Amino acid sequence: MKEIVILSGKGGTGKTTIVGSFAALAKRKVLADCDVDAADLHLLLSPSERKQSEFWSGQIAHIDKDLCNECGLCQEICRFNAIKDFKVDPVSCEGCGFCSHVCPVEAITMQENMSGYWFISDTKYGPLVHARLGIAQENSGKLVAAVRQQARQIAGERNLDYVISDGPPGIGCPVISSLSGASLALLVTEPTLSGMHDLERVFGVCQHFGVPAMVCINKYDLNEENTWQIESNCLSQGVKIAGKIPFDNVVTEAIVHGVPVVEYSRNGVSQQIDALWGTVLQSLNH
Amino acid sequence: MIISVASGKGGTGKTLIATSLALSLKDIEKVQLLDCDVEEPNDHVFLKPEITSSRAVSLLIPKVDEDKCTYCGKCAQVCAYNAIAVLGNHVLTFAQLCHGCGACSYLCPEKAISEESRETGIVESGHIDGLSFIQGKLTVGEAMPGPVIRKVKEYADNDDSTVIIDVPPGTSCPVVEAVKGSDFCLLVTEPTPFGLNDLTLAVETVRELGIPCGVVLNRAGVGDNKVEGYCKKESLPILLTIPLDTDIARLYSRGIPLVEGLPQWRDGFLELFDKIKASIDERNRNTER
């Protein structure tokens, strides 16, 4: 079983569009939406939910008002400024439990925190594992890890060949959690200076964690000079350009219709994504 | 006054809005722009600031003096992140997992744990034509943006300046960290089902924090009109609309701020600022009552 994760550094470069299309093109796979704090893949795949599970992660300090003698020690030692006026701010609390250990009257307990849900759904393209992080919850990467774990398990049970993951933007915890141990990262960028800057950083994360990476330039015709620059940077770093996709409003039209673009139209964009999947597949099985 | 620029979905135009708002205001007000998207900071790409100072952001992580350690295991028992382990006559620390809470060193009965700092990012400050600029950068390979964001926000001087914060995408802890304490939050979205879905989540997050918000609709005309419908239903004002326009997209691709490439947009951003101010004033009046 091979696991491919789609990342980008910068948001909005087209990760979900590409994963949605891969869902339609790939055979024998599980889909995983690892962008748990702004998940969108389900909007293209019309999933029907088969299993829902609460996700409990981390703890939050709770002060028992009746026991608290307002000595203030907890406020003094908390490095996250999460306790003010003998009350815990759940948003700032990192769940370290330091306060609960030092409270002289044992007024502080650590309580389990339900931070979201994960789901296993059926789609016409195969199983999808996705999640919803609770509002303003910590995205420590643990929910992402749970999504990947479920996806791998399904792939194992049903003897499927691929796990295809839609990754989050950025380079921090959830990205690291989506990436570590994957067979291949496909980095989707766009020919904008910010897209290029962010590609550099997310590529650095792939190198740091030893995951091979390929690049796809989306909307490449928006600025051909920048596209050329990306190609030459990739060449000098030995990174393969797996595909180049032109700008076309048909991509947005497909999103509005809630279907993968390769099923919505058979124009240039779709042909390029077909070819991209072919290249990725070749590289995965190389 | 602190105005944060957030979005839920990435790539909707936070950086475009934050940089153009800051540039439009800087001749009228004292403005600070804080780039809190520390995983992928991009404001500098557009503003090319002169950076005048740089400070490391560090976490305090444990350092065990094995001469004093009795391997009692207290440190491992109190660590909520499994960042320290005692195996027989060895203490192992895992720097990447440590949140720097300080519990282990404080609670060690032998006082065998001191703390050393580990750099996880930097904060840089500088300026562009009178606009004060601060950005955080998480070191590549590091997982936790929170401490870097907190350090950037320490620079906010909202008594003296209008502070504009460029927020990371998403709806989870880094967003909350960046938006917390703002007087107003602008939510930048695009009129597509993805834009709407993520806007809905972002609105819930900002409302949870009790911060008033308004919407900037970018690339108007590209998808459908459901975002407008949602805003109406939720009584969310759409404060600025920017059409889908290849000229704007090309300027963006070259790292040119909108109000520099197309100066006629400056008035639109000043108007946006007036609407934000009016909204904050109205809210203040309501709370006084």
XYZ file of C-alpha atoms in Angstrom:
575
model
C 0.000 0.000 0.000
C 1.330 3.419 -1.009
C 0.396 6.678 0.590
C 0.440 9.965 -1.277
C -0.219 13.312 0.379
C -1.037 16.529 -1.463
C 0.468 19.634 0.154
C 1.144 23.202 -0.915
C 2.419 25.455 1.857
C 0.219 28.281 0.610
C -3.522 27.760 0.806
C -5.871 27.937 -2.151
C -3.473 26.623 -4.784
C -5.742 23.735 -5.789
C -4.989 20.776 -3.490
C -8.616 19.745 -3.083
C -9.391 20.131 -6.797
C -6.538 17.770 -7.581
C -7.392 15.240 -4.856
C -11.044 15.277 -5.973
C -9.939 14.459 -9.493
C -7.535 11.771 -8.307
C -10.519 10.254 -6.497
C -12.248 9.872 -9.845
C -9.139 8.658 -11.689
C -7.447 6.304 -9.234
C -8.526 2.727 -8.729
C -8.363 0.694 -5.511
C -7.798 3.550 -3.063
C -8.948 5.187 0.134
C -9.335 8.953 0.322
C -8.378 10.902 3.417
C -9.075 14.563 4.111
C -6.275 15.631 6.442
C -7.214 19.316 6.342
C -9.293 18.855 9.455
C -9.769 22.494 10.338
C -11.150 23.557 6.958
C -12.142 20.319 5.265
C -13.602 20.719 1.769
C -13.021 17.423 -0.039
C -16.476 16.122 0.954
C -18.004 18.945 -1.106
C -16.750 17.228 -4.264
C -17.364 13.590 -3.363
C -20.951 13.595 -1.966
C -20.154 11.149 0.836
C -22.753 9.180 2.750
C -21.629 8.808 6.308
C -21.248 5.248 7.534
C -19.495 5.763 10.852
C -18.985 8.749 13.109
C -16.643 8.790 16.043
C -15.944 11.350 18.732
C -12.356 12.408 18.992
C -11.065 12.994 22.492
C -7.701 14.560 22.727
C -5.748 16.396 25.348
C -6.981 17.823 28.573
C -8.078 21.149 29.947
C -7.623 22.376 33.495
C -10.706 22.876 35.608
C -10.730 24.792 38.901
C -13.207 23.746 41.555
C -14.385 27.069 42.965
C -15.429 25.532 46.270
C -11.957 24.177 46.932
C -9.899 27.079 45.528
C -8.397 29.334 48.181
C -7.266 31.876 45.603
C -3.584 31.595 46.483
C -2.671 32.468 42.903
C 0.123 29.922 42.501
C -1.474 28.424 39.371
C -1.622 31.823 37.692
C 1.973 32.483 38.568
C 3.375 29.255 37.133
C 1.221 28.946 33.982
C 3.385 29.887 31.004
C 0.437 30.092 28.644
C -1.366 32.822 30.628
C -4.363 30.535 30.665
C -5.546 31.331 34.194
C -6.876 34.751 35.105
C -8.905 35.649 38.190
C -8.851 31.970 39.214
C -10.608 30.958 36.025
C -9.210 28.840 33.196
C -9.376 30.186 29.662
C -9.946 26.937 27.731
C -8.653 28.501 24.514
C -5.262 29.331 26.036
C -4.906 26.192 28.175
C -2.402 23.805 26.578
C -3.333 20.957 28.869
C 0.126 20.601 30.421
C -1.350 19.959 33.866
C 1.358 21.918 35.672
C -1.271 23.844 37.661
C -3.022 20.660 38.779
C 0.263 19.313 40.175
C 1.145 22.434 42.157
C -2.253 23.461 43.539
C -1.804 23.190 47.325
C -5.489 22.480 47.959
C -5.996 20.111 44.996
C -8.680 22.301 43.501
C -7.530 21.746 39.923
C -8.356 18.653 37.915
C -7.555 17.904 34.306
C -10.587 17.025 32.233
C -10.651 15.214 28.929
C -11.488 17.381 25.982
C -13.635 16.362 23.017
C -11.919 18.149 20.176
C -13.858 16.949 17.158
C -15.239 14.057 15.128
C -13.923 11.764 12.474
C -16.039 9.978 9.911
C -15.850 7.038 7.562
C -18.044 7.588 4.536
C -18.863 5.831 1.320
C -18.538 7.693 -1.931
C -19.026 6.502 -5.474
C -15.230 6.722 -5.750
C -14.522 4.541 -2.721
C -14.189 5.043 1.028
C -13.418 8.498 2.444
C -12.070 9.217 5.916
C -12.623 12.799 7.016
C -12.954 14.814 10.175
C -14.206 17.979 11.743
C -12.155 19.714 14.353
C -14.244 21.458 17.002
C -14.382 25.241 16.759
C -11.239 26.920 18.097
C -9.725 23.586 19.120
C -6.074 22.765 19.119
C -4.953 21.099 15.903
C -2.054 19.203 17.359
C -1.961 16.812 14.456
C -3.544 14.063 16.543
C -6.836 14.180 14.673
C -4.908 14.125 11.385
C -3.030 11.085 12.662
C -6.348 9.414 13.529
C -7.703 10.083 10.020
C -4.585 8.604 8.424
C -4.666 5.639 10.760
C -8.280 4.852 9.804
C -7.521 5.267 6.099
C -4.555 2.904 6.314
C -6.602 0.384 8.224
C -9.326 0.395 5.575
C -6.703 0.044 2.845
C -5.247 -2.939 4.722
C -8.584 -4.653 5.362
C -9.787 -4.272 1.796
C -6.404 -4.866 0.250
C -6.416 -1.496 -1.537
C -3.349 -0.068 -3.247
C -3.369 3.621 -2.360
C -4.209 6.126 0.331
C -4.649 9.577 -1.207
C -4.604 12.395 1.363
C -5.675 16.005 0.952
C -3.277 17.881 3.218
C -3.591 21.134 5.144
C -1.839 24.394 4.233
C 1.183 25.609 6.186
C 4.205 23.740 7.529
C 3.318 23.144 11.217
C 1.868 20.273 13.280
C -0.991 19.140 11.028
C 1.260 19.209 7.958
C 3.976 17.217 9.699
C 1.319 14.789 10.893
C -0.045 14.354 7.334
C 3.398 13.906 5.862
C 5.512 11.761 8.114
C 5.970 8.283 6.731
C 4.111 8.939 3.452
C 5.450 7.387 0.242
C 5.250 10.605 -1.772
C 4.272 14.246 -1.379
C 2.781 16.074 -4.342
C 3.319 19.796 -3.812
C 0.761 21.938 -5.623
C 1.966 25.458 -6.253
C 1.000 28.442 -8.378
C 3.254 30.860 -10.262
C 2.931 33.698 -7.762
C 5.814 34.984 -5.676
C 3.998 33.974 -2.506
C 3.209 30.502 -3.883
C 6.873 30.057 -4.766
C 8.072 31.271 -1.365
C 5.713 28.870 0.409
C 6.658 25.966 -1.868
C 10.266 26.399 -0.824
C 9.321 26.047 2.859
C 7.006 23.057 2.475
C 9.646 21.360 0.323
C 12.048 21.959 3.225
C 9.628 20.099 5.517
C 9.524 17.136 3.072
C 13.314 17.010 3.058
C 13.437 17.324 6.834
C 11.202 14.276 7.194
C 12.752 12.376 4.293
C 9.607 12.158 2.137
C 10.197 12.325 -1.638
C 8.395 15.224 -3.300
C 7.132 16.188 -6.758
C 5.695 19.505 -7.868
C 2.577 20.412 -9.808
C 2.233 23.983 -11.087
C -1.414 24.973 -11.110
C -2.642 27.979 -13.152
C 0.788 27.907 -14.760
C -0.227 30.380 -17.483
C -1.079 33.093 -14.959
C 2.575 34.132 -14.984
C 4.781 32.113 -17.340
C 7.942 33.826 -16.188
C 7.350 32.652 -12.619
C 6.439 29.188 -13.932
C 9.778 29.052 -15.700
C 11.468 30.117 -12.453
C 9.731 27.325 -10.506
C 10.763 24.791 -13.148
C 14.344 25.911 -13.040
C 14.431 25.920 -9.202
C 12.999 22.399 -9.166
C 15.476 21.233 -11.762
C 18.416 22.537 -9.761
C 17.120 20.779 -6.624
C 16.407 17.547 -8.471
C 12.637 17.778 -7.936
C 10.425 16.467 -10.693
C 7.673 18.634 -12.182
C 4.804 16.157 -12.301
C 2.408 18.389 -14.182
C 1.348 21.849 -15.279
C -2.314 22.827 -15.256
C -3.658 25.908 -17.054
C -6.006 28.430 -15.468
C -9.594 27.758 -16.447
C -12.809 28.858 -14.787
C -14.173 25.379 -15.446
C -12.415 24.360 -12.202
C -14.627 26.706 -10.179
C -17.713 25.662 -12.163
C -17.022 22.042 -11.210
C -16.737 23.045 -7.533
C -20.055 24.889 -7.772
C -21.577 21.715 -9.221
C -19.949 19.665 -6.463
C -18.108 17.236 -8.716
C -14.438 16.540 -9.524
C -13.366 18.662 -12.499
C -12.303 15.587 -14.518
C -15.913 14.423 -14.412
C -17.330 17.831 -15.162
C -15.381 18.579 -18.299
C -12.971 16.903 -20.684
C -11.063 20.048 -21.641
C -7.370 20.944 -21.184
C -7.474 21.080 -17.387
C -8.889 17.580 -17.128
C -6.431 16.160 -19.641
C -3.548 17.685 -17.696
C -4.841 16.212 -14.430
C -5.156 12.787 -16.139
C -1.527 13.063 -17.188
C -0.529 14.258 -13.701
C -2.112 11.196 -12.090
C -0.296 9.005 -14.614
C 3.024 10.562 -13.639
C 2.305 10.249 -9.921
C 1.307 6.612 -10.355
C 4.467 5.838 -12.248
C 6.541 7.464 -9.556
C 4.690 5.637 -6.746
C 5.306 2.275 -8.344
C 8.810 2.979 -9.482
C -7.322 49.500 17.428
C -6.480 45.988 16.292
C -7.940 44.650 13.041
C -7.208 41.054 12.137
C -7.554 39.621 8.641
C -8.560 35.956 8.659
C -10.261 33.545 6.276
C -10.770 29.878 7.094
C -9.902 28.813 3.582
C -6.369 29.522 2.420
C -5.570 31.513 -0.684
C -8.649 33.737 -0.583
C -6.658 36.975 -0.341
C -5.772 37.689 3.306
C -2.327 38.923 2.383
C -3.694 41.071 -0.428
C -6.195 42.715 1.936
C -3.808 43.115 4.883
C -1.018 44.683 2.811
C -3.269 47.001 0.815
C -5.171 48.127 3.910
C -1.896 48.889 5.696
C -0.442 50.757 2.710
C -3.636 52.794 2.203
C -3.752 53.833 5.851
C -0.127 54.588 6.482
C -0.259 58.202 5.228
C -3.197 59.001 7.494
C -2.552 56.945 10.604
C 0.310 55.362 12.411
C 0.075 51.742 11.253
C 1.692 48.495 12.344
C 1.350 45.401 10.186
C 1.902 42.103 12.004
C 2.290 38.994 9.858
C 1.127 36.213 12.180
C 0.936 33.597 9.412
C 4.226 32.332 10.774
C 4.139 29.030 8.894
C 3.980 30.785 5.547
C 4.511 34.523 6.029
C 4.002 36.359 2.727
C 3.485 40.034 3.518
C 7.207 40.651 3.094
C 7.027 39.342 -0.477
C 4.717 42.252 -1.318
C 6.187 44.947 0.916
C 9.920 44.245 0.682
C 10.493 45.793 4.102
C 13.802 46.894 5.467
C 14.330 44.527 8.401
C 16.145 46.287 11.210
C 16.038 43.738 13.988
C 15.628 40.022 14.425
C 14.976 38.073 17.617
C 14.928 34.353 18.201
C 11.788 32.717 19.592
C 12.720 29.995 22.012
C 11.025 27.431 24.169
C 12.510 26.501 27.515
C 13.164 22.781 27.425
C 14.492 20.548 30.200
C 18.138 19.740 30.720
C 18.727 16.928 33.194
C 21.748 16.834 35.475
C 22.232 13.081 35.770
C 24.576 13.532 38.746
C 21.638 14.795 40.765
C 18.939 12.613 39.169
C 17.705 9.636 41.181
C 15.551 8.315 38.281
C 12.451 8.614 40.420
C 10.324 9.185 37.310
C 8.407 12.213 38.592
C 9.265 14.272 35.484
C 7.940 11.630 33.109
C 4.850 11.216 35.226
C 3.940 14.931 35.108
C 4.800 15.563 31.441
C 1.556 15.695 29.466
C 3.378 15.481 26.125
C 5.593 12.409 26.651
C 8.572 14.672 26.084
C 10.621 13.172 28.897
C 11.019 9.494 29.776
C 12.921 7.594 32.431
C 14.163 4.171 31.399
C 16.164 2.401 34.072
C 19.142 4.647 34.730
C 18.548 6.945 31.791
C 16.473 10.047 31.257
C 15.522 10.738 27.655
C 14.153 14.089 26.523
C 12.341 14.655 23.240
C 12.779 18.324 22.432
C 10.310 18.287 19.513
C 7.472 17.157 21.760
C 8.145 19.620 24.585
C 5.725 22.546 24.944
C 7.997 24.289 27.442
C 5.473 24.322 30.287
C 8.212 23.997 32.924
C 6.406 21.408 35.071
C 9.263 18.872 35.081
C 11.953 21.257 36.285
C 9.707 22.820 38.921
C 8.473 19.500 40.279
C 11.743 17.534 40.235
C 12.330 16.635 43.903
C 16.123 16.607 43.419
C 16.272 19.934 41.532
C 18.091 17.982 38.838
C 16.333 19.668 35.912
C 17.330 23.076 34.656
C 16.051 24.648 31.458
C 17.773 25.633 28.267
C 16.321 27.460 25.343
C 15.625 25.887 21.985
C 14.979 28.128 19.008
C 11.788 27.369 17.087
C 11.464 30.521 15.026
C 12.312 34.186 14.706
C 10.534 37.513 14.873
C 11.754 40.238 12.549
C 10.829 43.887 12.640
C 11.420 46.742 10.287
C 9.558 49.266 8.181
C 8.434 50.320 4.714
C 7.957 54.065 4.087
C 6.780 54.832 7.591
C 4.740 51.636 7.932
C 5.942 49.582 10.865
C 6.267 45.888 10.004
C 6.714 42.791 12.181
C 6.692 39.171 11.053
C 7.220 35.779 12.637
C 8.794 32.801 10.929
C 8.440 29.266 12.239
C 11.612 27.280 11.590
C 11.108 24.646 8.873
C 10.561 21.258 10.541
C 9.142 22.775 13.753
C 5.560 21.909 14.654
C 4.285 24.632 16.979
C 3.443 28.064 15.585
C 1.791 29.296 18.824
C 4.861 30.639 20.640
C 6.045 32.490 17.506
C 2.616 34.081 17.030
C 2.528 35.137 20.693
C 5.941 36.756 20.334
C 4.887 38.696 17.205
C 1.827 39.972 19.053
C 3.951 41.305 21.888
C 5.004 44.029 19.437
C 1.444 45.277 18.975
C 1.202 48.861 20.163
C -2.498 49.543 19.768
C -2.519 52.607 22.034
C -0.336 54.396 19.578
C -1.090 52.726 16.235
C -3.695 50.985 14.156
C -2.558 47.376 14.232
C -3.340 45.077 11.302
C -2.809 41.362 11.809
C -2.446 38.905 8.932
C -3.829 35.639 10.352
C -2.958 32.080 9.252
C -5.640 30.092 7.377
C -7.862 27.561 9.130
C -10.012 27.717 12.255
C -7.904 26.074 14.942
C -5.470 27.202 17.620
C -3.046 29.319 15.541
C -6.006 31.298 14.211
C -7.358 31.840 17.714
C -3.903 32.823 18.927
C -3.588 35.417 16.146
C -7.142 36.821 16.299
C -7.513 36.927 20.104
C -7.660 40.491 21.450
C -8.686 42.063 18.124
C -11.329 44.790 18.033
C -12.531 43.604 14.653
C -11.926 40.653 12.364
C -12.175 40.836 8.596
C -12.992 37.486 7.007
C -11.816 37.200 3.428
C -13.662 34.687 1.286
C -14.525 33.817 -2.289
C -17.953 32.997 -3.705
C -17.480 29.245 -4.093
C -18.759 26.291 -2.044
C -15.239 25.891 -0.567
C -15.109 29.581 0.326
C -18.567 29.413 1.917
C -17.899 26.217 3.887
C -14.696 27.599 5.370
C -16.225 31.047 5.968
C -18.968 29.399 8.025
C -16.338 27.722 10.204
C -14.317 30.924 10.533
C -17.405 32.896 11.576
C -18.115 30.337 14.312
C -14.542 30.648 15.575
C -14.539 34.449 15.631
C -17.970 34.575 17.272
C -16.770 32.121 19.903
C -14.115 34.715 20.729
C -16.735 37.461 20.892
C -15.085 39.588 18.208
C -17.231 41.503 15.717
C -16.566 40.596 12.106
C -17.309 41.560 8.524
C -16.648 39.962 5.173
C -14.450 40.843 2.211
C -15.641 39.069 -0.912
C -12.724 38.449 -3.247
C -12.890 37.177 -6.859
C -16.550 38.145 -6.995
C -18.242 36.707 -10.053
C -16.243 33.497 -10.076
C -18.668 30.981 -8.595
C -22.187 31.332 -7.238
C -24.062 33.771 -4.987
C -24.495 31.593 -1.909
C -21.922 33.533 0.142
C -24.072 36.674 -0.183
C -27.112 34.670 0.889
C -25.286 33.312 3.921
C -24.017 36.772 4.922
C -27.519 38.170 4.719
C -28.942 35.369 6.825
C -26.212 35.785 9.445
C -26.360 39.624 9.338
C -22.713 39.730 8.360
C -21.864 42.909 6.489
C -19.958 42.549 3.208
C -17.571 45.467 3.605
C -15.597 45.244 0.371
C -16.014 43.361 -2.890
C -13.122 42.730 -5.259
C -14.022 41.249 -8.640
C -12.344 38.335 -10.374
C -9.907 40.198 -12.594
C -6.861 38.895 -14.429
C -5.033 42.242 -13.952
C -5.383 41.889 -10.173
C -4.289 38.242 -10.312
C -1.221 39.117 -12.414
C -0.167 41.926 -10.050
C -0.537 39.502 -7.188
C 1.565 36.895 -8.972
C 4.386 39.442 -9.310
C 4.224 40.390 -5.641
C 2.841 43.877 -6.275
C 0.336 45.157 -3.676
C -3.068 45.912 -5.189
C -3.083 49.591 -4.154
C 0.337 50.108 -5.697
C -0.446 48.445 -9.009
C -3.958 49.886 -9.218
C -3.957 53.029 -7.012
C -7.649 53.654 -7.715
C -8.330 50.893 -5.148
C -6.912 53.030 -2.332
C -10.240 54.804 -1.756
C -11.967 51.447 -1.470
C -9.601 50.437 1.341
C -10.019 53.769 3.143
C -13.769 53.280 2.934
C -13.336 49.764 4.290
C -11.410 51.204 7.238
C -14.157 53.771 7.915
C -16.764 51.008 7.930
C -14.698 48.987 10.387
C -14.280 52.012 12.653
C -17.989 52.759 12.517
C -18.786 49.156 13.388
C -16.428 49.202 16.386
C -17.841 52.546 17.586
C -21.376 51.240 17.341
C -20.448 48.164 19.314
C -18.777 50.269 21.996
C -21.886 52.421 22.262
C -24.031 49.323 22.630
C -21.864 47.877 25.395
C -21.926 51.195 27.277
C -25.685 51.053 27.242
